[in-house]
mmCIF file with all atom_site columns, C-alpha atoms in Angstrom:
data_model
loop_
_atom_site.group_PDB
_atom_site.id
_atom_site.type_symbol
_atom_site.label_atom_id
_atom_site.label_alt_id
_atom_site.label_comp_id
_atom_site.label_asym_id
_atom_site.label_entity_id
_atom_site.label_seq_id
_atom_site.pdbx_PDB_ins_code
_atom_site.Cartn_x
_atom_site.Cartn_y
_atom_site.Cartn_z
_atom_site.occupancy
_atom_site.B_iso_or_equiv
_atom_site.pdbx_formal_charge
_atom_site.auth_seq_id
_atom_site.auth_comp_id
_atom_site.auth_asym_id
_atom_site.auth_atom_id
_atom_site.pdbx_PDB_model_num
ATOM 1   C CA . UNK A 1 1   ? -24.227 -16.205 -11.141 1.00 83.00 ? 1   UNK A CA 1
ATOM 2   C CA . UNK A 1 2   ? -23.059 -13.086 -9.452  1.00 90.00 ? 2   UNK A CA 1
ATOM 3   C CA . UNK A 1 3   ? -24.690 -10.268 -8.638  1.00 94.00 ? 3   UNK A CA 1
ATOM 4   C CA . UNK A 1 4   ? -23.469 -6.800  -8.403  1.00 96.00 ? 4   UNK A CA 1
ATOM 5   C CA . UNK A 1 5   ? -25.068 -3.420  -6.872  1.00 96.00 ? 5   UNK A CA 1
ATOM 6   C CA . UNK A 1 6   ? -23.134 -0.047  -7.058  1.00 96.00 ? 6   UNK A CA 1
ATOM 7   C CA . UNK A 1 7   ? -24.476 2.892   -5.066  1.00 96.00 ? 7   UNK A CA 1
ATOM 8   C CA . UNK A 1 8   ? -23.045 6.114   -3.658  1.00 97.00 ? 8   UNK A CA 1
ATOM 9   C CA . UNK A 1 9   ? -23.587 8.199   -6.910  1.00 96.00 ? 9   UNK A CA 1
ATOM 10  C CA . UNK A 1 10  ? -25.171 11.701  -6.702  1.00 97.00 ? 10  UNK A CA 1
ATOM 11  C CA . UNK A 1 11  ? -24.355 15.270  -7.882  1.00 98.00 ? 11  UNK A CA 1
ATOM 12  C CA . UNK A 1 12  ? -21.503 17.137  -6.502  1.00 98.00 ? 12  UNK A CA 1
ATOM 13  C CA . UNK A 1 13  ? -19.465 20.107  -7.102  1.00 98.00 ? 13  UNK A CA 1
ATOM 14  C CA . UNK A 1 14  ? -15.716 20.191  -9.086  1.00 98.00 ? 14  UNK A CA 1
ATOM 15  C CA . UNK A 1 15  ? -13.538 20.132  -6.805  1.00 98.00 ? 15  UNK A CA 1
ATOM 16  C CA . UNK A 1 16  ? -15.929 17.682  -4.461  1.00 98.00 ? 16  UNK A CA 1
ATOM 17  C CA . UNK A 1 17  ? -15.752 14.113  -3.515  1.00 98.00 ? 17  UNK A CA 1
ATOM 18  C CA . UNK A 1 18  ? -17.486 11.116  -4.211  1.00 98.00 ? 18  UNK A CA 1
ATOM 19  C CA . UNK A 1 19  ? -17.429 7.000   -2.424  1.00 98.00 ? 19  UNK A CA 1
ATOM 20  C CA . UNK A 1 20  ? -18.193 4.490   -4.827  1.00 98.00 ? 20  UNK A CA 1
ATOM 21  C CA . UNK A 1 21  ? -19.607 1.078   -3.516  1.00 98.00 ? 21  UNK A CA 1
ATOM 22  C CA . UNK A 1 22  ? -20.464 -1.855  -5.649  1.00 97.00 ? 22  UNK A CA 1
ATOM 23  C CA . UNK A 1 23  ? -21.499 -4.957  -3.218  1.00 96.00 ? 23  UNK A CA 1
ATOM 24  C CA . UNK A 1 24  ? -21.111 -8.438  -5.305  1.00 95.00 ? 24  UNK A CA 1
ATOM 25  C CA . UNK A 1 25  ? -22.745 -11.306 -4.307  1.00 91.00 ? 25  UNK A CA 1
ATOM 26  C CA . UNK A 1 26  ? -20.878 -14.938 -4.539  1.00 78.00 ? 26  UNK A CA 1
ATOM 27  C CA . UNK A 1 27  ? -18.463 -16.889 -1.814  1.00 77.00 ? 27  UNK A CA 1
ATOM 28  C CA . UNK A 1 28  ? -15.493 -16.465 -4.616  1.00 87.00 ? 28  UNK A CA 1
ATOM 29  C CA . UNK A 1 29  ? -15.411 -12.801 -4.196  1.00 87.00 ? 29  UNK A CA 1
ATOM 30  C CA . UNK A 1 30  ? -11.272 -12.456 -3.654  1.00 84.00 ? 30  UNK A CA 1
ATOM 31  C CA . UNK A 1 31  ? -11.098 -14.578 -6.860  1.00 83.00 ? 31  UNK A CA 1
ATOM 32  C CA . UNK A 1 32  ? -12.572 -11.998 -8.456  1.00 91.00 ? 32  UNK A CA 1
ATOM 33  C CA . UNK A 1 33  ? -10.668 -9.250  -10.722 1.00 95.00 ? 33  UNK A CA 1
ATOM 34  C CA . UNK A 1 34  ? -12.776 -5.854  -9.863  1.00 96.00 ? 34  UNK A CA 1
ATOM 35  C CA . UNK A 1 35  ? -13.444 -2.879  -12.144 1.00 97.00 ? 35  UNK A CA 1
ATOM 36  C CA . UNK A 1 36  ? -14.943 0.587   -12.377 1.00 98.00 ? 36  UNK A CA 1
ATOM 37  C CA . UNK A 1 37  ? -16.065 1.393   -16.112 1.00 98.00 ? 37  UNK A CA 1
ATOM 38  C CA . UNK A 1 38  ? -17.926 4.940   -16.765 1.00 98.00 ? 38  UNK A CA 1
ATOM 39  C CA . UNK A 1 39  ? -19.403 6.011   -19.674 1.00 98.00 ? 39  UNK A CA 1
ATOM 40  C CA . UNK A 1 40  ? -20.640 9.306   -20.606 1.00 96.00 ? 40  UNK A CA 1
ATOM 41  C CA . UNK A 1 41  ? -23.192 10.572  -22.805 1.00 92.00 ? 41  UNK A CA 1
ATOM 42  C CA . UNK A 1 42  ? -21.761 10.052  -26.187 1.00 94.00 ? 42  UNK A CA 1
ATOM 43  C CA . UNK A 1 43  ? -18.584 8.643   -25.700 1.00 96.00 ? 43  UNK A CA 1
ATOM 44  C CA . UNK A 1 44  ? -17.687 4.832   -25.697 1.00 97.00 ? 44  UNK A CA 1
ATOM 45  C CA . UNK A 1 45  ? -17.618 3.119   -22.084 1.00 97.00 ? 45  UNK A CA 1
ATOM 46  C CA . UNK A 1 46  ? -13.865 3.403   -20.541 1.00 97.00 ? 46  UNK A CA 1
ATOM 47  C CA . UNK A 1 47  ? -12.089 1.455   -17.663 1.00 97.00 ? 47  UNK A CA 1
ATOM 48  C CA . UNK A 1 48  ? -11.760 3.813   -14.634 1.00 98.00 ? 48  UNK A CA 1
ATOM 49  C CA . UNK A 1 49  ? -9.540  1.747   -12.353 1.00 98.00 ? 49  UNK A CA 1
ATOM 50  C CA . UNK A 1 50  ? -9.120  -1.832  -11.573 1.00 97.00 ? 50  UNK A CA 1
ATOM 51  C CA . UNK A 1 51  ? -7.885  -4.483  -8.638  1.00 97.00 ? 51  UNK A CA 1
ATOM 52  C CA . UNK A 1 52  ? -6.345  -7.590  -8.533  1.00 94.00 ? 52  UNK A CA 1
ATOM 53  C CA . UNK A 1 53  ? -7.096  -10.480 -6.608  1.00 90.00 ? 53  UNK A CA 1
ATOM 54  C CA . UNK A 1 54  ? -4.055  -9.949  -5.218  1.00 90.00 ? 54  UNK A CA 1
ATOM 55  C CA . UNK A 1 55  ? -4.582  -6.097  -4.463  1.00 93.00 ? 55  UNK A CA 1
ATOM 56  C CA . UNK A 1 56  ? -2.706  -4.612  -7.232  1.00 96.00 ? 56  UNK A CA 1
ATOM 57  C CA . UNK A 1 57  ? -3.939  -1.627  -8.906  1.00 97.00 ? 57  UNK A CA 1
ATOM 58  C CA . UNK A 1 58  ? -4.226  0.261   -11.903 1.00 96.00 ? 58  UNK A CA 1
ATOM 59  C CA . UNK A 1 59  ? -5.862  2.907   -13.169 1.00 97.00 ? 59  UNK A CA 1
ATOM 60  C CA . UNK A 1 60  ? -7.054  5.483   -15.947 1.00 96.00 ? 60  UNK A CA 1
ATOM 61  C CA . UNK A 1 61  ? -4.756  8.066   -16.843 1.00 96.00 ? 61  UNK A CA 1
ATOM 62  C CA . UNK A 1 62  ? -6.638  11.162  -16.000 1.00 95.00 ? 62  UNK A CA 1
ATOM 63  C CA . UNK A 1 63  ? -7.915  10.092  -12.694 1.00 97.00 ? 63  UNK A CA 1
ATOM 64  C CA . UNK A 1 64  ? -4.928  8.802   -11.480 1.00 97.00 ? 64  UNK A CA 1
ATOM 65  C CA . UNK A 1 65  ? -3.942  10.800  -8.451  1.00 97.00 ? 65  UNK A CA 1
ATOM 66  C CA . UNK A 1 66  ? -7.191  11.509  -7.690  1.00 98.00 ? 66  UNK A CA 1
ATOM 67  C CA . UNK A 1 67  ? -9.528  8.258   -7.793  1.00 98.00 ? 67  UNK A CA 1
ATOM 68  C CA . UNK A 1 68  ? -8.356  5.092   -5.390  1.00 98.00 ? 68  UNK A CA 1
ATOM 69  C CA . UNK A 1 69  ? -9.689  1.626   -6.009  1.00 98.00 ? 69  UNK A CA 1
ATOM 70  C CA . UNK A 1 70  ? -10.306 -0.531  -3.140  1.00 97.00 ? 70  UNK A CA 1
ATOM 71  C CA . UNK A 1 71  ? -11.859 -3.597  -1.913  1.00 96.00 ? 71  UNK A CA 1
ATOM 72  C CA . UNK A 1 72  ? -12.892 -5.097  1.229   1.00 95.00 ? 72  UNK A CA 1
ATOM 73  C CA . UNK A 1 73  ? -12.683 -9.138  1.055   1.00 92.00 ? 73  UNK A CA 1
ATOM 74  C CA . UNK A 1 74  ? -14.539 -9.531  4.323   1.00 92.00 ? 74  UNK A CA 1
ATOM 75  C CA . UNK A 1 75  ? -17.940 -7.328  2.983   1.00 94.00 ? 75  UNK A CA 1
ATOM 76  C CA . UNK A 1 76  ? -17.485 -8.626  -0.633  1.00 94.00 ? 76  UNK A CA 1
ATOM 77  C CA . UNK A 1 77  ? -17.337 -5.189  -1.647  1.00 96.00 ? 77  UNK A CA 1
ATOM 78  C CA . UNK A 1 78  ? -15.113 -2.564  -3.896  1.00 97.00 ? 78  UNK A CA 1
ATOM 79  C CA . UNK A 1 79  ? -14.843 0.891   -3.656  1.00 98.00 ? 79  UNK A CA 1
ATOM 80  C CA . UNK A 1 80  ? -14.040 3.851   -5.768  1.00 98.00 ? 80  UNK A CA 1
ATOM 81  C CA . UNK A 1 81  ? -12.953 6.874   -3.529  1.00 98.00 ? 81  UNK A CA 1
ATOM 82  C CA . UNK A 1 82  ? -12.890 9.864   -6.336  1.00 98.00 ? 82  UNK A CA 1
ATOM 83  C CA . UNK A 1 83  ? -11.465 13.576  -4.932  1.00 98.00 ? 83  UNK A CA 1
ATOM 84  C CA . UNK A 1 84  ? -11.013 16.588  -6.938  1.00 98.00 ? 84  UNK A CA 1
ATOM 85  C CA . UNK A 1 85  ? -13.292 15.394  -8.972  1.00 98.00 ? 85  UNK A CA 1
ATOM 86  C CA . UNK A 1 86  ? -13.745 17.487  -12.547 1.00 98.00 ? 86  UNK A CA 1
ATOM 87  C CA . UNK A 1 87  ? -16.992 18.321  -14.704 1.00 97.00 ? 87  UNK A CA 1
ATOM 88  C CA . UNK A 1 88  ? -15.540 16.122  -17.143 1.00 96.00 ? 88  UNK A CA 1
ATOM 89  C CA . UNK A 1 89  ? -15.993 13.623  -14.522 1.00 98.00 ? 89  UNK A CA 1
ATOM 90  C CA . UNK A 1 90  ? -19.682 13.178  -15.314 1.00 98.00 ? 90  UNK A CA 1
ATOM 91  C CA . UNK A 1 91  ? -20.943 9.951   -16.391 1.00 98.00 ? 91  UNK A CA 1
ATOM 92  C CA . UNK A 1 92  ? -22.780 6.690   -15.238 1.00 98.00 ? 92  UNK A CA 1
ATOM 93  C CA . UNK A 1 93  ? -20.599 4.521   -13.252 1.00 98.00 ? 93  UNK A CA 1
ATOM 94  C CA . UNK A 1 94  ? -20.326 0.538   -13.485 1.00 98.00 ? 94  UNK A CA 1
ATOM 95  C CA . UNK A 1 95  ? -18.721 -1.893  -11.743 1.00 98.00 ? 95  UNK A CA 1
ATOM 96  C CA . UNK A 1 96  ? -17.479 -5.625  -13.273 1.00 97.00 ? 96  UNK A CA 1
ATOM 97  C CA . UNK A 1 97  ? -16.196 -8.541  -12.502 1.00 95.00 ? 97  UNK A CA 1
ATOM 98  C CA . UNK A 1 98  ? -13.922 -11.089 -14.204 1.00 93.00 ? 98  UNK A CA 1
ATOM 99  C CA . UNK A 1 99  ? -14.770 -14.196 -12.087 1.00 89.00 ? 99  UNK A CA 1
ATOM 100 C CA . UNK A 1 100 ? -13.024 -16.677 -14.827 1.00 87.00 ? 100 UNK A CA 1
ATOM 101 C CA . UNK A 1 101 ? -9.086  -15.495 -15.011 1.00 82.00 ? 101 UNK A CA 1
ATOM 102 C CA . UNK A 1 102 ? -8.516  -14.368 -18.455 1.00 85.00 ? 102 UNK A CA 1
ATOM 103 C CA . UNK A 1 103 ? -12.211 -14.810 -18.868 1.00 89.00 ? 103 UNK A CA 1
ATOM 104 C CA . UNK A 1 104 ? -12.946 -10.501 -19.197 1.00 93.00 ? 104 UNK A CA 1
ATOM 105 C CA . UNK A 1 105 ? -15.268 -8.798  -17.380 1.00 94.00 ? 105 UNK A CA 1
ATOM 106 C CA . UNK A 1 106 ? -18.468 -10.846 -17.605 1.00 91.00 ? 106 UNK A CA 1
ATOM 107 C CA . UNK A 1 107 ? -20.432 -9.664  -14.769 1.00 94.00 ? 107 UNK A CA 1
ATOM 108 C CA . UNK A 1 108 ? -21.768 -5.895  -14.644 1.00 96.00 ? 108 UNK A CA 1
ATOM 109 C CA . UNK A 1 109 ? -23.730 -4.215  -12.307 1.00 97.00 ? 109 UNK A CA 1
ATOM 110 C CA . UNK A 1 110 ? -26.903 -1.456  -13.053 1.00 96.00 ? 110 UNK A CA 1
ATOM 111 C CA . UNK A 1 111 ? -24.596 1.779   -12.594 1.00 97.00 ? 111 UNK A CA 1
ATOM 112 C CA . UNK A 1 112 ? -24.958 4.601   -10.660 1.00 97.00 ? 112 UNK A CA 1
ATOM 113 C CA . UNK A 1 113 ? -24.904 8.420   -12.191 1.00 98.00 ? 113 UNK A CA 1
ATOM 114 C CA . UNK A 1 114 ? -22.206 10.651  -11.159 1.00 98.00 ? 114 UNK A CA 1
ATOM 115 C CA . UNK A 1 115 ? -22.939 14.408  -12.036 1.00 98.00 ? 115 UNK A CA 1
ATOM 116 C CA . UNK A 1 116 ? -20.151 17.429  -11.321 1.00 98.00 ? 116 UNK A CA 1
ATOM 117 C CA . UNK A 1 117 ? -20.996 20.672  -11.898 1.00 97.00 ? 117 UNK A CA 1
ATOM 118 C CA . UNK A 1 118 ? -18.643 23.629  -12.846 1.00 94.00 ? 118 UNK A CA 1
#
């Protein structure tokens, strides 16, 4: 079983910045693919950004250039660093895990709301 825990949400400005942090529980933690989903009122959850166990990243077109994806092996954690950020922006944030390769994400955490005001 793994557990995940984002925090670091909040309401912010357009034009502001936001950290992402999603601690997962488990000793397999670099096995682990990592993702940031969002889904806002209305619309159908979308992938954000993702990383590799390997470090490799990839990421949503209209946040690319402005939201990074990172993790931190040691403190079993990920990160989503998001600058510039937009109104359109606004949603509630997850973060998954695919801990089985090929497996999908199976593992989601509680989210975290992410607000951006014009």
């Amino acid at each position: 079983q793994v557990h995940l825990e984002e925090s670091g949400g909040g309401l912010v400005q357009a034009g502001g910045s936001l950290r992402l942090s999603c601690a997962a529980s488990g000793r397999s933690f670099t096995m682990y693919v990592m993702g940031w989903f969002r889904q806002a009122p209305g619309k159908e959850r979308e992938l954000v950004a993702a990383i590799s166990r390997t470090g490799s990243t990839n990421y949503y077109d209209s946040v690319k250039g402005r939201f990074t994806i990172s993790r931190d092996n040691a403190k079993n954690t990920v990160y989503l660093q998001m600058n510039s950020l937009k109104p359109e922006d606004t949603a509630v944030y997850y973060c998954a895990a695919e801990v089985i390769p090929g497996s999908g994400y199976n593992y989601w955490g509680q989210g975290t709301q992410v607000t951006v005001s014009a």
